[in-house]
Tab-separated table of C-alpha atoms in Angstrom:
chain	number	residue	atom	x	y	z
U	1	UNK	CA	80.666	89.473	174.217
U	2	UNK	CA	83.095	88.920	177.091
U	3	UNK	CA	85.168	85.709	176.926
U	4	UNK	CA	85.200	83.326	180.145
U	5	UNK	CA	88.161	81.373	181.324
U	6	UNK	CA	87.585	78.532	183.695
U	7	UNK	CA	90.212	77.432	185.956
U	8	UNK	CA	90.747	73.705	186.466
U	9	UNK	CA	93.236	72.608	188.820
U	10	UNK	CA	92.218	68.842	189.478
U	11	UNK	CA	95.015	68.330	192.110
U	12	UNK	CA	93.726	71.191	194.291
U	13	UNK	CA	90.245	71.570	193.851
U	14	UNK	CA	89.343	67.839	194.019
U	15	UNK	CA	90.757	67.994	197.730
U	16	UNK	CA	87.947	69.320	200.041
U	17	UNK	CA	88.166	70.635	203.378
U	18	UNK	CA	86.829	68.465	206.352
U	19	UNK	CA	83.473	69.567	207.704
U	20	UNK	CA	84.719	69.666	211.086
U	21	UNK	CA	87.796	69.512	213.160
U	22	UNK	CA	90.701	71.867	213.956
U	23	UNK	CA	92.863	70.687	211.147
U	24	UNK	CA	92.204	70.637	207.578
U	25	UNK	CA	92.060	67.229	205.808
U	26	UNK	CA	92.207	66.504	202.209
U	27	UNK	CA	90.110	63.555	201.278
U	28	UNK	CA	89.915	61.877	197.831
U	29	UNK	CA	86.703	62.687	196.072
U	30	UNK	CA	85.363	59.130	195.658
U	31	UNK	CA	85.444	58.533	199.637
U	32	UNK	CA	83.229	61.312	200.627
U	33	UNK	CA	80.150	59.519	199.646
U	34	UNK	CA	79.143	56.194	200.715
U	35	UNK	CA	76.886	55.497	198.072
U	36	UNK	CA	79.475	56.345	195.487
U	37	UNK	CA	82.131	53.949	197.243
U	38	UNK	CA	79.786	51.107	197.100
U	39	UNK	CA	78.846	51.608	193.366
U	40	UNK	CA	82.397	51.190	192.368
U	41	UNK	CA	85.069	52.749	190.283
U	42	UNK	CA	83.008	53.775	187.271
U	43	UNK	CA	80.532	55.494	189.497
U	44	UNK	CA	83.024	57.267	191.216
U	45	UNK	CA	84.628	58.705	187.920
U	46	UNK	CA	81.042	59.721	186.881
U	47	UNK	CA	80.490	61.766	190.099
U	48	UNK	CA	83.931	63.309	189.910
U	49	UNK	CA	82.824	64.288	186.366
U	50	UNK	CA	79.547	65.590	187.554
U	51	UNK	CA	81.333	67.722	190.151
U	52	UNK	CA	83.606	69.158	187.754
U	53	UNK	CA	80.728	70.345	185.362
U	54	UNK	CA	79.058	71.800	188.495
U	55	UNK	CA	82.343	73.960	189.400
U	56	UNK	CA	82.513	75.179	185.763
U	57	UNK	CA	79.018	76.014	185.933
U	58	UNK	CA	79.408	77.842	189.098
U	59	UNK	CA	82.236	79.844	187.928
U	60	UNK	CA	80.374	80.797	184.705
U	61	UNK	CA	77.471	81.862	186.622
U	62	UNK	CA	79.844	84.010	188.817
U	63	UNK	CA	81.277	85.901	185.863
U	64	UNK	CA	77.848	86.690	184.442
U	65	UNK	CA	76.742	90.308	185.034
U	66	UNK	CA	73.257	91.279	186.126
U	67	UNK	CA	72.976	93.443	182.977
U	68	UNK	CA	73.544	90.507	180.682
U	69	UNK	CA	70.582	88.283	182.272
U	70	UNK	CA	67.117	89.403	181.952
U	71	UNK	CA	65.311	90.647	185.374
U	72	UNK	CA	62.619	87.748	185.021
U	73	UNK	CA	65.509	85.170	185.294
U	74	UNK	CA	67.764	86.602	188.059
U	75	UNK	CA	65.861	84.706	190.817
U	76	UNK	CA	66.551	81.485	189.143
U	77	UNK	CA	70.265	82.150	188.542
U	78	UNK	CA	70.734	83.195	192.455
U	79	UNK	CA	68.591	79.895	193.531
U	80	UNK	CA	71.016	77.847	191.313
U	81	UNK	CA	74.054	79.484	192.668
U	82	UNK	CA	72.879	78.725	196.349
U	83	UNK	CA	72.208	75.143	195.217
U	84	UNK	CA	75.614	74.691	193.988
U	85	UNK	CA	77.234	76.177	196.795
U	86	UNK	CA	75.395	74.065	199.228
U	87	UNK	CA	76.362	70.941	197.218
U	88	UNK	CA	80.068	72.203	197.056
U	89	UNK	CA	80.292	72.555	201.116
U	90	UNK	CA	78.730	69.283	201.440
U	91	UNK	CA	81.271	67.765	199.223
U	92	UNK	CA	79.089	65.447	197.442
U	93	UNK	CA	75.318	65.250	195.674
U	94	UNK	CA	72.876	64.357	198.685
U	95	UNK	CA	70.655	61.618	197.719
U	96	UNK	CA	67.768	59.846	199.593
U	97	UNK	CA	68.896	57.352	201.861
U	98	UNK	CA	67.688	53.673	201.849
U	99	UNK	CA	64.599	53.230	203.671
U	100	UNK	CA	63.732	56.748	204.853
U	101	UNK	CA	60.876	57.820	207.071
U	102	UNK	CA	58.517	58.900	203.866
U	103	UNK	CA	58.219	55.223	202.824
U	104	UNK	CA	60.166	55.543	199.597
U	105	UNK	CA	61.211	52.380	198.075
U	106	UNK	CA	64.789	51.433	198.322
U	107	UNK	CA	66.841	51.967	195.148
U	108	UNK	CA	70.089	50.608	194.023
U	109	UNK	CA	73.128	52.787	194.222
U	110	UNK	CA	73.609	53.387	190.625
U	111	UNK	CA	70.245	54.216	190.029
U	112	UNK	CA	70.288	56.640	192.729
U	113	UNK	CA	73.396	58.408	191.194
U	114	UNK	CA	71.829	58.629	187.688
U	115	UNK	CA	68.677	60.420	189.278
U	116	UNK	CA	70.846	62.765	191.304
U	117	UNK	CA	72.909	63.403	187.768
U	118	UNK	CA	69.478	63.944	185.775
U	119	UNK	CA	68.573	66.625	188.292
U	120	UNK	CA	71.793	68.346	188.160
U	121	UNK	CA	71.868	68.442	184.704
U	122	UNK	CA	68.281	69.747	184.481
U	123	UNK	CA	69.189	72.825	186.480
U	124	UNK	CA	72.296	73.614	184.774
U	125	UNK	CA	70.261	73.308	181.452
U	126	UNK	CA	68.110	75.838	182.763
U	127	UNK	CA	70.531	78.231	183.753
U	128	UNK	CA	72.154	78.120	180.378
U	129	UNK	CA	69.227	79.210	178.835
U	130	UNK	CA	69.562	82.813	180.249
U	131	UNK	CA	72.534	83.760	177.775
U	132	UNK	CA	74.124	82.940	174.685
U	133	UNK	CA	77.705	82.217	174.367
U	134	UNK	CA	79.645	83.336	171.178
U	135	UNK	CA	80.849	80.257	169.074
U	136	UNK	CA	83.126	81.278	166.060
U	137	UNK	CA	83.050	78.098	164.314
U	138	UNK	CA	79.093	78.561	164.135
U	139	UNK	CA	79.411	81.752	162.691
U	140	UNK	CA	81.539	80.417	160.063
U	141	UNK	CA	79.104	77.738	159.102
U	142	UNK	CA	76.494	80.181	158.889
U	143	UNK	CA	78.402	82.530	156.461
U	144	UNK	CA	79.207	79.506	154.475
U	145	UNK	CA	75.336	78.390	154.313
U	146	UNK	CA	74.448	81.862	153.416
U	147	UNK	CA	76.994	82.063	150.654
U	148	UNK	CA	75.845	78.589	149.240
U	149	UNK	CA	72.201	79.943	149.208
U	150	UNK	CA	73.372	83.031	147.302
U	151	UNK	CA	75.094	80.870	144.802
U	152	UNK	CA	72.046	78.951	143.996
U	153	UNK	CA	70.476	82.002	142.721
U	154	UNK	CA	73.076	82.795	140.150
U	155	UNK	CA	73.274	80.679	136.858
U	156	UNK	CA	76.315	78.489	136.262
U	157	UNK	CA	78.622	80.118	133.688
U	158	UNK	CA	79.321	77.656	130.865
U	159	UNK	CA	82.494	77.519	128.752
U	160	UNK	CA	83.514	80.442	126.509
U	161	UNK	CA	81.339	79.721	123.324
U	162	UNK	CA	81.817	81.619	119.727
U	163	UNK	CA	79.784	84.462	118.964
U	164	UNK	CA	77.760	83.429	116.055
U	165	UNK	CA	76.293	85.673	113.320
U	166	UNK	CA	78.986	88.286	113.505
U	167	UNK	CA	81.203	88.517	110.378
U	168	UNK	CA	83.386	91.423	111.650
U	169	UNK	CA	84.262	92.200	115.402
U	170	UNK	CA	85.066	95.749	115.890
U	171	UNK	CA	87.732	96.652	118.304
U	172	UNK	CA	89.319	99.923	119.676
U	173	UNK	CA	92.228	99.456	116.962
U	174	UNK	CA	90.047	98.633	114.092
U	175	UNK	CA	89.412	101.014	111.513
U	176	UNK	CA	85.759	101.162	110.117
U	177	UNK	CA	86.167	100.845	106.546
U	178	UNK	CA	89.396	99.346	105.830
U	179	UNK	CA	89.449	95.231	106.289
U	180	UNK	CA	92.622	93.170	107.067
U	181	UNK	CA	93.925	91.199	104.148
U	182	UNK	CA	93.936	88.206	106.586
U	183	UNK	CA	90.093	86.861	106.635
U	184	UNK	CA	89.004	83.711	108.916
U	185	UNK	CA	86.400	81.520	107.894
U	186	UNK	CA	85.023	80.268	111.333
U	187	UNK	CA	83.002	77.605	110.185
U	188	UNK	CA	85.921	75.522	108.791
U	189	UNK	CA	88.664	77.342	110.686
U	190	UNK	CA	90.580	77.618	107.562
U	191	UNK	CA	92.571	80.692	107.064
U	192	UNK	CA	91.651	82.483	103.685
U	193	UNK	CA	94.404	84.955	102.323
U	194	UNK	CA	92.710	87.336	99.935
U	195	UNK	CA	94.301	88.353	96.725
U	196	UNK	CA	94.887	91.697	97.791
U	197	UNK	CA	98.136	94.038	97.012
U	198	UNK	CA	100.755	93.819	99.529
U	199	UNK	CA	101.030	96.793	101.923
U	200	UNK	CA	104.000	99.019	101.316
U	201	UNK	CA	106.324	99.690	103.876
U	202	UNK	CA	107.647	103.038	105.147
U	203	UNK	CA	110.431	103.505	102.679
U	204	UNK	CA	107.922	102.819	99.926
U	205	UNK	CA	105.346	105.036	101.125
U	206	UNK	CA	107.951	107.828	101.223
U	207	UNK	CA	108.381	107.144	97.478
U	208	UNK	CA	104.780	107.793	96.840
U	209	UNK	CA	105.247	111.552	97.492
U	210	UNK	CA	105.471	113.289	93.945
U	211	UNK	CA	107.308	116.236	95.025
U	212	UNK	CA	110.402	114.084	96.295
U	213	UNK	CA	110.306	111.445	94.038
U	214	UNK	CA	112.788	112.918	91.370
U	215	UNK	CA	114.890	114.280	93.906
U	216	UNK	CA	115.521	110.941	95.424
U	217	UNK	CA	116.269	109.165	92.488
U	218	UNK	CA	118.859	111.834	91.658
U	219	UNK	CA	120.483	111.390	94.847
U	220	UNK	CA	120.437	107.577	94.803
U	221	UNK	CA	122.099	107.732	91.187
U	222	UNK	CA	124.954	109.951	92.648
U	223	UNK	CA	125.277	107.713	95.848
U	224	UNK	CA	125.719	104.399	93.590
U	225	UNK	CA	128.655	105.946	91.731
U	226	UNK	CA	130.469	107.047	94.873
U	227	UNK	CA	130.613	103.490	96.375
U	228	UNK	CA	130.897	100.901	93.668
U	229	UNK	CA	133.126	97.927	93.474
U	230	UNK	CA	135.887	97.623	90.603
U	231	UNK	CA	134.568	95.727	87.499
U	232	UNK	CA	137.769	93.907	87.117
U	233	UNK	CA	139.100	93.147	90.868
U	234	UNK	CA	138.871	89.282	90.215
U	235	UNK	CA	141.912	89.563	87.918
U	236	UNK	CA	144.008	90.706	91.065
U	237	UNK	CA	142.796	87.710	93.197
U	238	UNK	CA	145.448	85.109	93.180
U	239	UNK	CA	143.496	82.335	95.195
U	240	UNK	CA	139.868	82.809	94.371
U	241	UNK	CA	137.890	82.675	90.950
U	242	UNK	CA	134.359	83.769	89.596
U	243	UNK	CA	132.788	80.406	90.300
U	244	UNK	CA	133.671	80.367	94.015
U	245	UNK	CA	132.206	83.779	94.351
U	246	UNK	CA	128.989	82.453	92.639
U	247	UNK	CA	128.912	79.491	95.001
U	248	UNK	CA	129.340	81.884	97.855
U	249	UNK	CA	126.639	84.103	96.839
U	250	UNK	CA	124.174	81.065	96.444
U	251	UNK	CA	124.787	79.972	99.916
U	252	UNK	CA	124.217	83.428	101.345
U	253	UNK	CA	120.772	83.141	99.681
U	254	UNK	CA	119.873	79.890	101.520
U	255	UNK	CA	121.179	81.453	104.830
U	256	UNK	CA	118.945	84.435	104.303
U	257	UNK	CA	115.983	82.317	103.477
U	258	UNK	CA	116.698	80.066	106.479
U	259	UNK	CA	116.587	83.186	108.889
U	260	UNK	CA	113.937	84.987	107.028
U	261	UNK	CA	116.004	87.897	106.229
U	262	UNK	CA	114.887	90.825	103.685
U	263	UNK	CA	116.074	90.652	100.280
U	264	UNK	CA	117.958	94.069	100.692
U	265	UNK	CA	119.991	92.427	103.409
U	266	UNK	CA	121.087	89.735	100.908
U	267	UNK	CA	121.988	92.635	98.242
U	268	UNK	CA	123.625	94.583	100.834
U	269	UNK	CA	125.850	91.630	101.619
U	270	UNK	CA	126.994	90.980	98.150
U	271	UNK	CA	127.857	94.744	97.680
U	272	UNK	CA	129.898	94.654	100.784
U	273	UNK	CA	131.834	91.567	99.585
U	274	UNK	CA	132.586	93.043	96.259
U	275	UNK	CA	133.750	96.409	97.525
U	276	UNK	CA	135.891	94.575	100.272
U	277	UNK	CA	137.461	92.159	97.397
U	278	UNK	CA	138.145	95.305	95.291
U	279	UNK	CA	140.904	96.180	97.821
U	280	UNK	CA	141.783	93.163	99.558
U	281	UNK	CA	143.393	89.816	98.293
U	282	UNK	CA	141.609	86.821	100.387
U	283	UNK	CA	142.554	83.512	100.094
U	284	UNK	CA	139.887	80.835	99.467
U	285	UNK	CA	139.856	79.206	103.005
U	286	UNK	CA	138.535	82.764	104.241
U	287	UNK	CA	136.454	83.456	101.473
U	288	UNK	CA	133.490	81.941	103.041
U	289	UNK	CA	134.397	84.026	106.411
U	290	UNK	CA	134.331	87.030	104.439
U	291	UNK	CA	130.804	86.422	103.118
U	292	UNK	CA	129.678	85.382	106.707
U	293	UNK	CA	130.884	88.579	108.250
U	294	UNK	CA	129.683	90.679	105.509
U	295	UNK	CA	126.036	89.043	105.880
U	296	UNK	CA	126.258	89.765	109.774
U	297	UNK	CA	127.078	93.685	108.927
U	298	UNK	CA	124.311	93.721	106.518
U	299	UNK	CA	121.664	91.962	108.911
U	300	UNK	CA	122.453	94.697	111.705
U	301	UNK	CA	122.178	97.419	109.234
U	302	UNK	CA	118.951	96.403	107.585
U	303	UNK	CA	117.096	94.023	109.954
U	304	UNK	CA	114.983	95.019	113.142
U	305	UNK	CA	116.141	91.660	114.965
U	306	UNK	CA	119.454	90.412	113.202
U	307	UNK	CA	120.809	86.823	114.058
U	308	UNK	CA	123.227	86.473	116.798
U	309	UNK	CA	126.917	86.100	115.802
U	310	UNK	CA	126.586	82.733	117.363
U	311	UNK	CA	123.894	82.069	114.571
U	312	UNK	CA	126.505	82.838	111.832
U	313	UNK	CA	129.009	80.472	113.462
U	314	UNK	CA	126.520	77.526	113.552
U	315	UNK	CA	125.633	78.108	109.761
U	316	UNK	CA	129.138	77.753	108.837
U	317	UNK	CA	129.267	74.265	110.703
U	318	UNK	CA	131.755	75.796	113.366
U	319	UNK	CA	134.337	76.198	110.724
U	320	UNK	CA	135.222	79.638	112.255
U	321	UNK	CA	134.893	80.906	115.676
U	322	UNK	CA	132.889	83.747	117.144
U	323	UNK	CA	136.281	85.796	117.534
U	324	UNK	CA	137.253	85.075	113.866
U	325	UNK	CA	133.843	86.359	112.693
U	326	UNK	CA	134.137	89.597	114.886
U	327	UNK	CA	137.825	90.154	113.654
U	328	UNK	CA	136.402	89.862	109.999
U	329	UNK	CA	133.850	92.328	110.819
U	330	UNK	CA	136.069	94.878	112.014
U	331	UNK	CA	138.405	94.476	109.099
U	332	UNK	CA	135.560	94.725	106.654
U	333	UNK	CA	134.183	98.056	108.080
U	334	UNK	CA	137.792	99.440	108.383
U	335	UNK	CA	138.141	98.725	104.743
U	336	UNK	CA	134.559	100.045	103.735
U	337	UNK	CA	135.338	103.290	106.030
U	338	UNK	CA	132.025	102.287	107.749
U	339	UNK	CA	130.324	103.499	104.562
U	340	UNK	CA	127.421	100.988	104.530
U	341	UNK	CA	124.733	102.957	102.908
U	342	UNK	CA	124.570	101.699	99.297
U	343	UNK	CA	121.766	101.837	97.046
U	344	UNK	CA	121.340	98.294	95.577
U	345	UNK	CA	119.338	97.314	92.526
U	346	UNK	CA	116.351	96.094	94.783
U	347	UNK	CA	116.023	99.857	96.206
U	348	UNK	CA	115.769	101.376	92.552
U	349	UNK	CA	113.152	98.464	91.729
U	350	UNK	CA	111.116	99.609	94.425
U	351	UNK	CA	111.353	103.263	93.633
U	352	UNK	CA	110.569	102.368	89.895
U	353	UNK	CA	107.329	100.086	90.779
U	354	UNK	CA	106.301	103.134	93.076
U	355	UNK	CA	106.846	105.823	90.668
U	356	UNK	CA	104.969	104.010	87.923
U	357	UNK	CA	102.354	102.160	89.861
U	358	UNK	CA	103.429	98.802	88.442
U	359	UNK	CA	101.651	95.439	89.528
U	360	UNK	CA	103.238	93.281	92.137
U	361	UNK	CA	103.813	90.587	89.611
U	362	UNK	CA	105.981	92.811	87.445
U	363	UNK	CA	107.723	93.987	90.430
U	364	UNK	CA	108.414	90.396	91.612
U	365	UNK	CA	109.774	89.475	88.235
U	366	UNK	CA	112.084	92.412	88.237
U	367	UNK	CA	113.356	91.596	91.565
U	368	UNK	CA	113.696	87.797	90.812
U	369	UNK	CA	116.002	88.607	87.338
U	370	UNK	CA	118.052	91.547	89.509
U	371	UNK	CA	119.098	88.562	91.877
U	372	UNK	CA	120.072	86.364	89.342
U	373	UNK	CA	122.466	89.182	88.603
U	374	UNK	CA	124.130	88.903	91.720
U	375	UNK	CA	125.486	85.563	91.033
U	376	UNK	CA	127.715	86.882	88.175
U	377	UNK	CA	130.481	89.394	88.894
U	378	UNK	CA	131.218	89.654	85.252
U	379	UNK	CA	129.535	91.385	83.482
U	380	UNK	CA	127.260	92.859	85.771
U	381	UNK	CA	129.799	94.763	87.904
U	382	UNK	CA	130.495	96.999	84.695
U	383	UNK	CA	126.827	98.463	85.150
U	384	UNK	CA	125.486	100.525	87.895
U	385	UNK	CA	122.537	99.297	89.879
U	386	UNK	CA	119.980	101.938	88.395
U	387	UNK	CA	120.809	100.642	85.053
U	388	UNK	CA	120.527	96.899	86.238
U	389	UNK	CA	116.966	97.537	87.857
U	390	UNK	CA	115.834	99.303	84.742
U	391	UNK	CA	117.128	96.843	82.234
U	392	UNK	CA	115.064	93.991	84.361
U	393	UNK	CA	112.145	95.958	84.550
U	394	UNK	CA	112.004	95.942	80.619
U	395	UNK	CA	112.634	92.542	80.535
U	396	UNK	CA	110.031	91.327	83.124
U	397	UNK	CA	107.561	93.781	81.050
U	398	UNK	CA	108.432	91.822	78.039
U	399	UNK	CA	108.174	88.449	79.780
U	400	UNK	CA	104.520	89.372	80.891
U	401	UNK	CA	103.293	90.827	77.225
U	402	UNK	CA	103.522	94.165	78.308
U	403	UNK	CA	105.102	97.007	76.378
U	404	UNK	CA	108.578	96.790	77.173
U	405	UNK	CA	109.054	100.450	77.504
U	406	UNK	CA	106.915	103.766	77.244
U	407	UNK	CA	107.409	107.528	77.181
U	408	UNK	CA	106.211	107.780	80.779
U	409	UNK	CA	108.816	105.081	82.036
U	410	UNK	CA	111.698	107.150	79.866
U	411	UNK	CA	110.678	110.237	81.822
U	412	UNK	CA	110.279	108.715	85.097
U	413	UNK	CA	113.261	106.775	85.276
U	414	UNK	CA	115.717	108.881	82.890
U	415	UNK	CA	116.854	106.077	80.656
U	416	UNK	CA	115.983	105.465	77.055
U	417	UNK	CA	115.272	101.980	75.881
U	418	UNK	CA	118.214	102.084	73.485
U	419	UNK	CA	120.492	103.060	76.275
U	420	UNK	CA	119.620	99.969	78.100
U	421	UNK	CA	120.352	97.672	75.116
U	422	UNK	CA	123.290	95.922	76.520
U	423	UNK	CA	122.278	95.311	80.194
U	424	UNK	CA	118.984	93.981	78.806
U	425	UNK	CA	120.370	91.565	76.399
U	426	UNK	CA	122.859	90.216	79.226
U	427	UNK	CA	120.043	89.878	81.656
U	428	UNK	CA	117.980	87.822	79.092
U	429	UNK	CA	120.833	85.419	78.624
U	430	UNK	CA	120.801	84.930	82.539
U	431	UNK	CA	117.270	84.673	82.762
U	432	UNK	CA	117.110	81.916	80.038
U	433	UNK	CA	119.972	79.981	81.575
U	434	UNK	CA	118.585	80.134	85.159
U	435	UNK	CA	116.810	76.506	84.853
U	436	UNK	CA	119.803	74.908	83.747
U	437	UNK	CA	122.699	76.166	86.006
U	438	UNK	CA	123.941	74.334	89.357
U	439	UNK	CA	123.016	77.163	91.688
U	440	UNK	CA	119.066	76.976	92.303
U	441	UNK	CA	118.552	78.666	95.691
U	442	UNK	CA	117.200	81.981	94.026
U	443	UNK	CA	114.870	79.788	91.777
U	444	UNK	CA	113.534	78.032	94.604
U	445	UNK	CA	113.152	81.071	96.531
U	446	UNK	CA	110.844	82.812	93.870
U	447	UNK	CA	108.742	79.640	93.281
U	448	UNK	CA	106.705	80.517	96.253
U	449	UNK	CA	103.639	81.822	96.576
U	450	UNK	CA	104.765	84.921	98.367
U	451	UNK	CA	106.481	86.001	95.337
U	452	UNK	CA	103.431	84.806	93.090
U	453	UNK	CA	105.596	81.835	91.628
U	454	UNK	CA	107.376	84.164	89.269
U	455	UNK	CA	110.307	81.525	88.821
U	456	UNK	CA	107.805	79.558	86.761
U	457	UNK	CA	107.100	82.092	83.977
U	458	UNK	CA	109.010	81.349	80.861
U	459	UNK	CA	111.923	83.757	79.947
U	460	UNK	CA	111.566	86.175	76.986
U	461	UNK	CA	113.657	85.171	74.128
U	462	UNK	CA	115.051	88.449	72.916
U	463	UNK	CA	117.764	88.935	70.465
U	464	UNK	CA	119.698	91.940	69.176
U	465	UNK	CA	117.830	92.412	66.193
U	466	UNK	CA	114.353	91.889	68.039
U	467	UNK	CA	115.769	94.567	70.149
U	468	UNK	CA	116.566	96.791	67.545
U	469	UNK	CA	113.101	96.250	65.714
U	470	UNK	CA	111.349	97.173	69.341
U	471	UNK	CA	113.390	100.304	69.766
U	472	UNK	CA	112.474	101.213	66.214
U	473	UNK	CA	108.743	100.814	66.859
U	474	UNK	CA	109.162	102.839	70.027
U	475	UNK	CA	110.845	105.468	68.391
U	476	UNK	CA	108.465	105.829	65.646
U	477	UNK	CA	105.250	105.698	68.006
U	478	UNK	CA	106.850	108.351	69.932
U	479	UNK	CA	107.614	110.406	66.889
U	480	UNK	CA	103.912	109.844	65.539
U	481	UNK	CA	102.693	110.516	68.844
U	482	UNK	CA	104.801	113.767	69.013
U	483	UNK	CA	103.446	115.059	65.513
U	484	UNK	CA	99.950	114.142	66.209
U	485	UNK	CA	100.280	116.108	69.417
U	486	UNK	CA	101.475	119.057	67.510
U	487	UNK	CA	99.335	118.522	64.810
U	488	UNK	CA	96.204	118.688	67.496
U	489	UNK	CA	98.067	121.867	69.083
U	490	UNK	CA	97.925	123.444	65.829
U	491	UNK	CA	94.250	122.882	65.016
U	492	UNK	CA	93.229	123.830	68.438
U	493	UNK	CA	94.905	127.219	67.693
U	494	UNK	CA	93.414	127.513	64.517
U	495	UNK	CA	89.996	127.102	65.949
U	496	UNK	CA	90.368	129.449	68.556
U	497	UNK	CA	91.741	132.086	66.004
U	498	UNK	CA	88.787	131.484	63.878
U	499	UNK	CA	86.437	131.881	66.809
U	500	UNK	CA	88.249	135.261	67.568
U	501	UNK	CA	87.449	136.615	63.891
U	502	UNK	CA	83.802	135.655	63.975
U	503	UNK	CA	83.083	137.433	67.197
């Protein structure tokens, strides 16, 4: 649709040419019609507005192409053009004079102007009916009305509602037959944790491969003897004592629980401290700095997201700066020759439990006893970590009213029960005294439901005589079992021989 531009120049167009004479004279619009002049100022303004509408209509009609107007309406358009041109040439709308010869009644000037305006508007409206002018605003309103009518047909969506009568929602990542240990009771909104075995991590799954179990165990036993601290290093320390070391380890347990660090991280940190103190003399003012840097190294070695060095400065109550912690870290790594892969008692505990398929309660109680041994350097530095884990396992089975040892454990672990006598008796003393000592961080840790509250279990009272009797019973039962197995073998061989004779 073509657009029309109406030129309105009031200064030039309102001045009309004189009807006669040699010179052109510009006369104001209001003085050309005597009727308008008599009507007053308001009528003159109305007449001027009327003439502007007529000119606008005239310019619009001039731009209309014959093809845009139907043939039946071309005559009306042409007639309207002629009337408007005649009115423009006259300079005003011609109205009937007062008292004309046809005997028409005299009308007031104002009424005559209104009649003339009504007649012109009627002609204009008739001409406008010939075409339609595009109006963007009306189209937008039309689209909005259509959109509203379409929205009426759609149902209003209510708020998100919970899907009822669905116990388990299957997702692309869900397994058809394995359910999550976390089940949600939608009726009450309470999370219920089912009592299922804790899934093993990748390291423990690797221990389940039977072809590699004995090779892994042999390698770990060789590695623990290569990197072990000196048992009597505290005698060469001039400014620290065993009690200071115990307080330091208890504080490290609290820190590891505060930052949710793994138990292996704590065991590695204590190992780094003992190895460092075996070669370096430390004053008591720097002992906490050694422990902080050792835990920082162990966290970066074992954790996926270790705490920042600023966190370790914060836990020391700003006793040391970041520079001091980083310098101590460099010194520890230099003394340890960057040899940080050391098997701890926790590593052997996990391996023993996987190899022998032991329940979680036995595992957690074994871990609890092993961590209690970290508090005392003497006598536990005289034992290797595999012996500490084996002795803690035997003592945990005793506390849970299970057979302390068996032939299967002896074959898989590689230790006879009689060879573990000293470590089992020392661990029994430590376990019995755990409730009365001043350091209670480890006890509080294993009182949680995560570890099945094994710290509340009573310790097994075990003396040297009792242990000897258990060893004798175990040896007797094993001998009897061996004899019975031999006798059974002989009977089977005899039966096979007799069957061959009868055949």
